[in-house]
Structure formats: C-alpha cells, structure tokens
Amino acid sequence: MTATVNVQDLYRRVSSVIPPVEWATFTDDIEAIWRLKEQRNAVVLAHNYQTPEIFHGVADIVGDSLALAREAQDVEADVIVLAGVHFMAETAKLLNPAKTVLVPDPLAGCSLAESITPADVRALRAAHPGVPVVTYVNTSAAVKAESDVCCTSGNAVAVIQQVTRAWGVNEVIMIPDEYLAANIAAQTGVRVITHPGRCEVHERFNAGDIAELRDAHPGVVVLAHPECSPEVVAAADHAGSTAQMQAYVETRRPARVALITECSMSDNIAARNPDIEMIRPCNLCPHMKRSTLAKIRHSLEMLTYEVTLDPATAAGARRAVERMLQIA
Ligand code: 13P
Ligand code: SF4
C-alpha cells in the first residue's frame, strides 16, 4: 500500500459492516494516516478488538497479543503506532528500545493490568518460594519485570507446560487473571496459584447467556475467550485467543457462530467472511475503544503519545517477554 491509498479499494474490505454514509466520515482521516505513515516511516499495529475502519482501513499488522508482540520484534519502520491498549505499546517498546513507539490515547488501560502491582508479585513470591511466576502480557512492564516468563492467551498452555518441565515442578504462580489461570489449570492439570484480577469485558458473560444463544440460534457454534469464567468456557464449543477464534472460524467455516468476546472481533471477521452468520453477543472494551482514526492521525502528526520505559524495568520485562517468545 502506498501513501496514495485508494479509499474505494479499502471500502470493499468493510462494505458488509460499515454503511457508505459512515465510511464517508472516515476517508479524510484514512487518507491522512496513509500519507503520514509514509512521511514518518511508520507502521500501525492494531489489535483484533480495534474497530473495522482501523483494523481494515489503516493497520499494517493485525493480530492477537501474541502476534503483535512477535511482529513488533521484526518491525523495520522508525515509528510504531500501537492501536490497542497501553500494555501492548509497552511490549512493543521493550522489544524495540531504539524506536519511537506511540499510543494514540495514553489512558487506554486494562482492568487486568490495573489489578496488580510489582509489590503484589513480590508478596506472592515470598509466600510461595521456588514457584515460577508466569505473568499474562496484560500487565505493566514493572509487573513483567518481577516475573520469570510471560504468556498470552494464545500460548499459555505451551508456556505452562514448558515452565513446569524446565523447573521440575507441578505448580506455578499465574497472574493476574484468575479466570485464565483456572481455565489453563483445568487444561494442563498444573496447580495454579493466582491473583484476583479479571477482564471487565469477559467477566460479564455467564453460562445462561450461552444457553439463551443456543435456544435462539439453533446450531450456533460458540467460541469463548479464555478470560471468560470456567463455567462460560465449559458451556462453549471451543475456547481460544482472538487469533485462535478467527482461525477456527476461517478454517472450519461454521454456518453461524457466536464469539463470546469484545464486539469488534465479530465485525472484523464478518467483514472478511460475509457468508458466515455472526451472532453478536458482544461487550465493548472501553479501553480498546479509546483508539480512533482521529487519534491515530493526531498521534502521527505530533509523534505523540510516546511510550518511555525506565531502562532497568525494561530490561527485566524484556527478559520475561523474550523467554515467552522463545517458547511459543
Ligand atoms: P488476545 O488477543 O491475546 O486473545 O487478548 C485478548 C485481550 O483481551 C487483549 O486485551
Ligand atoms: Fe483488558 Fe479485557 Fe479490555 Fe483486553 S478486553 S484490554 S483484557 S479490559
């Protein structure tokens, strides 16, 4: 794609999910963003929960948290704009200390990242000496720096299996998402010590929602994110990260599917697969929704808001993230 992007070509990607009248309000920002990306030698990385005009309209790289971390390692541009939430931008920065990493809205947080502090991790270590600490990437760099290794929802099973083998233990401290930890414990048989953090989006779903969906939409295939409670995961047909849900839909091609996760996920898959009926029992993530085209444009115009990390914290966090990337 060049700076002279053809917005009509881009519109074909999203015409099944964005009406023309709404698209018309986006085109000025989209053209400006493509121009600015060229001028700044910048790339836009977008998480699967970004709205379709961002995901399909301006992103160069899209994916789940694991894919974004992996891709951030190989970016050659001078500037990375992370359309997602703050912890994702921090991960991109710690893997690219020499690059300018921007987040379009510095207040784009995460209820999981906010649930835990470095002191909490130190207290867990002190209470459970010798037990490895596996930390979800949805945490601050300071929390990652206190950890042995990170994981995402896409590689948590592989990370837990590798860590327990390497350390010769059958128990891990897995923080801060108590639901993800319980779901992974059930899948691996490993004893998990956790922390009472939850995703404010996924904790709102319950097993009753899934029973209602199945009654109202016979034959629907239900896919749940592992940040949902164990009862929701048990009631679903399959659980996986956002990229794993997308792969399931695009390879198995169920006639109708319900994704128990954030709203934009269904829109982004529907845009590419108009033949699949997407039932949309979604909850919005207010943090993900802080990214807008206007803020991405502003970010590239002003080179703001730059993510900076204290070097010692970055070094500790990088070690935990790189260990994860070596495993999975
Ligand atoms: P994944 O995209 O890694 O599945 O994560 C979901 C999420 O909630 C990110 O904030
Ligand atoms: Fe955090 Fe949940 Fe939003 Fe993801 S969806 S950023 S885990 S609050």
GROMACS .gro file of C-alpha atoms and ligand atoms in nm:
model
  346
    1MET     CA    1   0.000   0.000   0.000
    2THR     CA    2   0.138   0.345  -0.085
    3ALA     CA    3   0.072   0.691   0.051
    4THR     CA    4  -0.179   0.749  -0.231
    5VAL     CA    5  -0.417   0.490  -0.093
    6ASN     CA    6  -0.737   0.424  -0.281
    7VAL     CA    7  -1.011   0.455  -0.020
    8GLN     CA    8  -1.264   0.293  -0.252
    9ASP     CA    9  -1.048  -0.021  -0.266
   10LEU     CA   10  -1.026  -0.015   0.113
   11TYR     CA   11  -1.402   0.024   0.138
   12ARG     CA   12  -1.454  -0.306  -0.043
   13ARG     CA   13  -1.294  -0.476   0.259
   14VAL     CA   14  -1.553  -0.340   0.502
   15SER     CA   15  -1.864  -0.275   0.293
   16SER     CA   16  -2.057  -0.554   0.469
   17VAL     CA   17  -2.005  -0.397   0.813
   18ILE     CA   18  -1.975  -0.018   0.754
   19PRO     CA   19  -2.253   0.169   0.567
   20PRO     CA   20  -2.132   0.410   0.293
   21VAL     CA   21  -2.258   0.715   0.482
   22GLU     CA   22  -2.044   0.622   0.784
   23TRP     CA   23  -1.740   0.536   0.567
   24ALA     CA   24  -1.759   0.886   0.416
   25THR     CA   25  -1.685   1.031   0.761
   26PHE     CA   26  -1.363   0.822   0.783
   27THR     CA   27  -1.199   0.883   0.445
   28ASP     CA   28  -1.025   1.213   0.527
   29ASP     CA   29  -0.851   1.061   0.832
   30ILE     CA   30  -0.769   0.739   0.646
   31GLU     CA   31  -0.600   0.925   0.359
   32ALA     CA   32  -0.410   1.145   0.604
   33ILE     CA   33  -0.293   0.844   0.806
   34TRP     CA   34  -0.156   0.664   0.497
   35ARG     CA   35   0.024   0.986   0.395
   36LEU     CA   36   0.170   1.035   0.743
   37LYS     CA   37   0.282   0.673   0.767
   38GLU     CA   38   0.492   0.727   0.455
   39GLN     CA   39   0.631   1.062   0.576
   40ARG     CA   40   0.720   0.929   0.922
   41ASN     CA   41   0.834   0.582   0.807
   42ALA     CA   42   0.572   0.449   1.048
   43VAL     CA   43   0.362   0.135   1.081
   44VAL     CA   44   0.031   0.086   1.259
   45LEU     CA   45  -0.009  -0.232   1.464
   46ALA     CA   46  -0.373  -0.299   1.554
   47HIS     CA   47  -0.523  -0.549   1.795
   48ASN     CA   48  -0.818  -0.765   1.683
   49TYR     CA   49  -1.051  -0.554   1.905
   50GLN     CA   50  -0.994  -0.236   1.704
   51THR     CA   51  -1.292  -0.112   1.504
   52PRO     CA   52  -1.315  -0.217   1.135
   53GLU     CA   53  -1.217   0.125   0.994
   54ILE     CA   54  -0.890   0.100   1.191
   55PHE     CA   55  -0.837  -0.276   1.156
   56HIS     CA   56  -0.914  -0.295   0.782
   57GLY     CA   57  -0.855   0.072   0.692
   58VAL     CA   58  -0.514   0.179   0.828
   59ALA     CA   59  -0.342  -0.112   1.004
   60ASP     CA   60  -0.027  -0.267   0.855
   61ILE     CA   61  -0.013  -0.553   1.105
   62VAL     CA   62  -0.310  -0.700   1.293
   63GLY     CA   63  -0.348  -0.985   1.538
   64ASP     CA   64  -0.384  -1.108   1.894
   65SER     CA   65  -0.148  -1.003   2.173
   66LEU     CA   66   0.098  -1.280   2.083
   67ALA     CA   67   0.109  -1.191   1.713
   68LEU     CA   68   0.154  -0.821   1.789
   69ALA     CA   69   0.445  -0.898   2.028
   70ARG     CA   70   0.605  -1.129   1.769
   71GLU     CA   71   0.560  -0.884   1.483
   72ALA     CA   72   0.687  -0.594   1.693
   73GLN     CA   73   1.021  -0.776   1.710
   74ASP     CA   74   1.065  -0.757   1.332
   75VAL     CA   75   0.935  -0.407   1.253
   76GLU     CA   76   1.178  -0.209   1.038
   77ALA     CA   77   0.999   0.127   1.047
   78ASP     CA   78   1.124   0.414   1.267
   79VAL     CA   79   0.786   0.469   1.433
   80ILE     CA   80   0.533   0.217   1.564
   81VAL     CA   81   0.178   0.329   1.642
   82LEU     CA   82   0.008   0.072   1.861
   83ALA     CA   83  -0.368   0.085   1.811
   84GLY     CA   84  -0.466  -0.115   2.117
   85VAL     CA   85  -0.405  -0.057   2.486
   86HIS     CA   86  -0.110   0.073   2.682
   87PHE     CA   87   0.042  -0.259   2.790
   88MET     CA   88   0.063  -0.361   2.421
   89ALA     CA   89   0.251  -0.041   2.337
   90GLU     CA   90   0.487  -0.106   2.630
   91THR     CA   91   0.556  -0.456   2.498
   92ALA     CA   92   0.634  -0.313   2.153
   93LYS     CA   93   0.865  -0.056   2.314
   94LEU     CA   94   1.057  -0.300   2.526
   95LEU     CA   95   1.120  -0.516   2.218
   96ASN     CA   96   1.221  -0.204   2.019
   97PRO     CA   97   1.405   0.024   2.264
   98ALA     CA   98   1.556   0.236   1.984
   99LYS     CA   99   1.227   0.303   1.802
  100THR     CA  100   0.960   0.562   1.869
  101VAL     CA  101   0.652   0.378   1.996
  102LEU     CA  102   0.329   0.575   2.013
  103VAL     CA  103  -0.006   0.501   2.172
  104PRO     CA  104  -0.296   0.711   2.032
  105ASP     CA  105  -0.457   0.753   2.376
  106PRO     CA  106  -0.238   0.719   2.685
  107LEU     CA  107  -0.543   0.642   2.900
  108ALA     CA  108  -0.616   0.317   2.713
  109GLY     CA  109  -0.565   0.089   3.013
  110CYS     CA  110  -0.686  -0.258   3.104
  111SER     CA  111  -0.865  -0.388   3.414
  112LEU     CA  112  -0.620  -0.680   3.434
  113ALA     CA  113  -0.311  -0.459   3.409
  114GLU     CA  114  -0.456  -0.232   3.675
  115SER     CA  115  -0.535  -0.521   3.913
  116ILE     CA  116  -0.175  -0.595   4.012
  117THR     CA  117   0.141  -0.414   4.125
  118PRO     CA  118   0.506  -0.519   4.146
  119ALA     CA  119   0.466  -0.539   4.527
  120ASP     CA  120   0.184  -0.795   4.479
  121VAL     CA  121   0.419  -1.013   4.272
  122ARG     CA  122   0.694  -0.988   4.533
  123ALA     CA  123   0.445  -1.085   4.806
  124LEU     CA  124   0.332  -1.391   4.606
  125ARG     CA  125   0.695  -1.498   4.554
  126ALA     CA  126   0.767  -1.459   4.924
  127ALA     CA  127   0.461  -1.668   5.014
  128HIS     CA  128   0.548  -1.943   4.760
  129PRO     CA  129   0.928  -1.967   4.742
  130GLY     CA  130   1.066  -2.159   4.443
  131VAL     CA  131   0.740  -2.147   4.244
  132PRO     CA  132   0.785  -1.993   3.896
  133VAL     CA  133   0.593  -1.674   3.819
  134VAL     CA  134   0.410  -1.677   3.482
  135THR     CA  135   0.262  -1.337   3.405
  136TYR     CA  136  -0.002  -1.257   3.146
  137VAL     CA  137   0.111  -0.991   2.899
  138ASN     CA  138  -0.188  -0.781   3.010
  139THR     CA  139   0.030  -0.621   3.281
  140SER     CA  140   0.259  -0.322   3.320
  141ALA     CA  141   0.629  -0.353   3.232
  142ALA     CA  142   0.705  -0.312   3.606
  143VAL     CA  143   0.498  -0.624   3.685
  144LYS     CA  144   0.654  -0.817   3.396
  145ALA     CA  145   0.997  -0.724   3.532
  146GLU     CA  146   0.918  -0.912   3.857
  147SER     CA  147   0.821  -1.226   3.661
  148ASP     CA  148   1.005  -1.530   3.528
  149VAL     CA  149   0.821  -1.552   3.198
  150CYS     CA  150   0.517  -1.401   3.027
  151CYS     CA  151   0.232  -1.570   2.843
  152THR     CA  152  -0.066  -1.469   2.631
  153SER     CA  153  -0.400  -1.644   2.594
  154GLY     CA  154  -0.263  -1.789   2.269
  155ASN     CA  155   0.037  -1.967   2.421
  156ALA     CA  156  -0.049  -2.008   2.793
  157VAL     CA  157  -0.073  -2.389   2.774
  158ALA     CA  158   0.264  -2.420   2.595
  159VAL     CA  159   0.430  -2.178   2.838
  160ILE     CA  160   0.295  -2.357   3.148
  161GLN     CA  161   0.397  -2.698   3.011
  162GLN     CA  162   0.747  -2.576   2.926
  163VAL     CA  163   0.798  -2.394   3.258
  164THR     CA  164   0.683  -2.687   3.472
  165ARG     CA  165   0.911  -2.923   3.272
  166ALA     CA  166   1.211  -2.691   3.291
  167TRP     CA  167   1.168  -2.617   3.663
  168GLY     CA  168   1.068  -2.973   3.759
  169VAL     CA  169   0.750  -2.852   3.936
  170ASN     CA  170   0.378  -2.913   3.904
  171GLU     CA  171   0.274  -2.572   4.036
  172VAL     CA  172   0.303  -2.217   3.905
  173ILE     CA  173   0.206  -1.867   4.011
  174MET     CA  174  -0.006  -1.749   3.717
  175ILE     CA  175  -0.117  -1.386   3.738
  176PRO     CA  176  -0.319  -1.167   3.729
  177ASP     CA  177  -0.626  -1.320   3.556
  178GLU     CA  178  -0.794  -1.568   3.790
  179TYR     CA  179  -1.023  -1.698   3.515
  180LEU     CA  180  -0.745  -1.754   3.261
  181ALA     CA  181  -0.544  -1.925   3.538
  182ALA     CA  182  -0.837  -2.157   3.629
  183ASN     CA  183  -0.900  -2.240   3.262
  184ILE     CA  184  -0.534  -2.322   3.199
  185ALA     CA  185  -0.513  -2.526   3.523
  186ALA     CA  186  -0.811  -2.733   3.403
  187GLN     CA  187  -0.647  -2.787   3.062
  188THR     CA  188  -0.298  -2.878   3.187
  189GLY     CA  189  -0.357  -3.037   3.530
  190VAL     CA  190  -0.095  -2.799   3.675
  191ARG     CA  191  -0.172  -2.648   4.018
  192VAL     CA  192  -0.209  -2.274   3.979
  193ILE     CA  193  -0.173  -2.002   4.242
  194THR     CA  194  -0.331  -1.685   4.110
  195HIS     CA  195  -0.444  -1.330   4.187
  196PRO     CA  196  -0.798  -1.186   4.187
  197GLY     CA  197  -0.775  -0.995   3.858
  198ARG     CA  198  -1.041  -1.014   3.588
  199CYS     CA  199  -1.107  -0.873   3.244
  200GLU     CA  200  -1.400  -0.635   3.286
  201VAL     CA  201  -1.527  -0.730   2.938
  202HIS     CA  202  -1.518  -1.110   2.962
  203GLU     CA  203  -1.629  -1.145   3.325
  204ARG     CA  204  -1.972  -1.008   3.228
  205PHE     CA  205  -2.065  -1.319   3.024
  206ASN     CA  206  -2.229  -1.613   3.203
  207ALA     CA  207  -2.336  -1.966   3.114
  208GLY     CA  208  -2.701  -1.851   3.098
  209ASP     CA  209  -2.608  -1.619   2.808
  210ILE     CA  210  -2.478  -1.917   2.613
  211ALA     CA  211  -2.788  -2.129   2.686
  212GLU     CA  212  -3.005  -1.839   2.557
  213LEU     CA  213  -2.793  -1.810   2.243
  214ARG     CA  214  -2.826  -2.179   2.170
  215ASP     CA  215  -3.207  -2.161   2.216
  216ALA     CA  216  -3.243  -1.854   1.996
  217HIS     CA  217  -2.997  -1.964   1.724
  218PRO     CA  218  -3.010  -2.341   1.674
  219GLY     CA  219  -2.684  -2.493   1.554
  220VAL     CA  220  -2.475  -2.192   1.656
  221VAL     CA  221  -2.108  -2.268   1.726
  222VAL     CA  222  -1.998  -2.083   2.040
  223LEU     CA  223  -1.635  -1.975   2.080
  224ALA     CA  224  -1.523  -1.815   2.408
  225HIS     CA  225  -1.212  -1.624   2.506
  226PRO     CA  226  -1.024  -1.789   2.799
  227GLU     CA  227  -1.055  -1.465   3.000
  228CYS     CA  228  -1.420  -1.578   3.046
  229SER     CA  229  -1.514  -1.771   3.360
  230PRO     CA  230  -1.459  -2.151   3.364
  231GLU     CA  231  -1.840  -2.202   3.353
  232VAL     CA  232  -1.859  -1.999   3.029
  233VAL     CA  233  -1.563  -2.183   2.878
  234ALA     CA  234  -1.726  -2.517   2.972
  235ALA     CA  235  -2.053  -2.409   2.807
  236ALA     CA  236  -1.876  -2.303   2.483
  237ASP     CA  237  -1.776  -2.537   2.198
  238HIS     CA  238  -1.419  -2.414   2.193
  239ALA     CA  239  -1.201  -2.157   2.375
  240GLY     CA  240  -0.904  -1.968   2.239
  241SER     CA  241  -0.729  -1.637   2.195
  242THR     CA  242  -0.872  -1.385   1.950
  243ALA     CA  243  -0.643  -1.517   1.672
  244GLN     CA  244  -0.737  -1.875   1.755
  245MET     CA  245  -1.109  -1.786   1.733
  246GLN     CA  246  -1.051  -1.626   1.396
  247ALA     CA  247  -0.855  -1.929   1.272
  248TYR     CA  248  -1.134  -2.160   1.391
  249VAL     CA  249  -1.400  -1.960   1.204
  250GLU     CA  250  -1.197  -1.921   0.885
  251THR     CA  251  -1.083  -2.283   0.862
  252ARG     CA  252  -1.392  -2.471   0.986
  253ARG     CA  253  -1.641  -2.217   0.843
  254PRO     CA  254  -1.941  -2.289   1.067
  255ALA     CA  255  -2.266  -2.156   0.915
  256ARG     CA  256  -2.341  -1.950   1.228
  257VAL     CA  257  -2.107  -1.858   1.506
  258ALA     CA  258  -2.112  -1.655   1.827
  259LEU     CA  259  -1.788  -1.511   1.966
  260ILE     CA  260  -1.801  -1.460   2.343
  261THR     CA  261  -1.566  -1.165   2.345
  262GLU     CA  262  -1.529  -0.796   2.254
  263CYS     CA  263  -1.765  -0.654   1.987
  264SER     CA  264  -1.520  -0.551   1.714
  265MET     CA  265  -1.386  -0.906   1.687
  266SER     CA  266  -1.710  -1.022   1.521
  267ASP     CA  267  -1.722  -0.716   1.294
  268ASN     CA  268  -1.365  -0.773   1.172
  269ILE     CA  269  -1.426  -1.140   1.097
  270ALA     CA  270  -1.766  -1.066   0.938
  271ALA     CA  271  -1.605  -0.812   0.703
  272ARG     CA  272  -1.383  -1.085   0.558
  273ASN     CA  273  -1.643  -1.364   0.570
  274PRO     CA  274  -1.983  -1.222   0.471
  275ASP     CA  275  -2.116  -1.577   0.410
  276ILE     CA  276  -2.083  -1.670   0.780
  277GLU     CA  277  -2.368  -1.562   1.006
  278MET     CA  278  -2.217  -1.389   1.307
  279ILE     CA  279  -2.440  -1.373   1.614
  280ARG     CA  280  -2.308  -1.081   1.816
  281PRO     CA  281  -2.341  -1.118   2.194
  282CYS     CA  282  -2.063  -0.866   2.248
  283ASN     CA  283  -1.936  -0.645   2.529
  284LEU     CA  284  -1.738  -0.332   2.444
  285CYS     CA  285  -1.392  -0.277   2.592
  286PRO     CA  286  -1.387   0.093   2.685
  287HIS     CA  287  -1.006   0.093   2.675
  288MET     CA  288  -0.975  -0.055   2.325
  289LYS     CA  289  -1.241   0.190   2.209
  290ARG     CA  290  -1.023   0.487   2.308
  291SER     CA  291  -0.834   0.442   1.978
  292THR     CA  292  -0.999   0.627   1.692
  293LEU     CA  293  -0.885   0.727   1.344
  294ALA     CA  294  -0.865   1.090   1.457
  295LYS     CA  295  -0.638   0.997   1.748
  296ILE     CA  296  -0.415   0.779   1.528
  297ARG     CA  297  -0.384   1.069   1.283
  298HIS     CA  298  -0.301   1.309   1.568
  299SER     CA  299  -0.050   1.061   1.702
  300LEU     CA  300   0.135   1.053   1.367
  301GLU     CA  301   0.110   1.429   1.317
  302MET     CA  302   0.251   1.518   1.660
  303LEU     CA  303   0.453   1.199   1.733
  304THR     CA  304   0.258   1.155   2.049
  305TYR     CA  305   0.196   0.988   2.295
  306GLU     CA  306   0.540   0.837   2.317
  307VAL     CA  307   0.589   0.531   2.538
  308THR     CA  308   0.902   0.551   2.751
  309LEU     CA  309   1.037   0.294   2.995
  310ASP     CA  310   1.291   0.311   3.272
  311PRO     CA  311   1.591   0.106   3.138
  312ALA     CA  312   1.613  -0.129   3.439
  313THR     CA  313   1.240  -0.204   3.429
  314ALA     CA  314   1.254  -0.251   3.052
  315ALA     CA  315   1.546  -0.496   3.082
  316GLY     CA  316   1.359  -0.712   3.336
  317ALA     CA  317   1.035  -0.705   3.139
  318ARG     CA  318   1.217  -0.779   2.812
  319ARG     CA  319   1.374  -1.090   2.964
  320ALA     CA  320   1.028  -1.226   3.061
  321VAL     CA  321   0.874  -1.144   2.720
  322GLU     CA  322   1.170  -1.284   2.524
  323ARG     CA  323   1.157  -1.609   2.721
  324MET     CA  324   0.791  -1.636   2.622
  325LEU     CA  325   0.869  -1.570   2.256
  326GLN     CA  326   1.141  -1.838   2.261
  327ILE     CA  327   0.897  -2.098   2.399
  328ALA     CA  328   0.598  -2.042   2.178
  32913P     P1  329  -0.571  -1.188   2.280
  32913P     O1  330  -0.589  -1.107   2.156
  32913P     O2  331  -0.428  -1.218   2.304
  32913P     O3  332  -0.657  -1.311   2.278
  32913P     O4  333  -0.614  -1.099   2.405
  32913P     C1  334  -0.739  -1.051   2.427
  32913P     C2  335  -0.740  -0.930   2.508
  32913P     O5  336  -0.825  -0.909   2.587
  32913P     C3  337  -0.636  -0.833   2.486
  32913P     O6  338  -0.657  -0.728   2.567
  330SF4    FE1  339  -0.812  -0.553   2.921
  330SF4    FE2  340  -1.028  -0.701   2.886
  330SF4    FE3  341  -1.006  -0.470   2.756
  330SF4    FE4  342  -0.849  -0.678   2.689
  330SF4     S1  343  -1.070  -0.667   2.669
  330SF4     S2  344  -0.785  -0.463   2.718
  330SF4     S3  345  -0.819  -0.777   2.888
  330SF4     S4  346  -1.019  -0.494   2.979
   0.00000   0.00000   0.00000
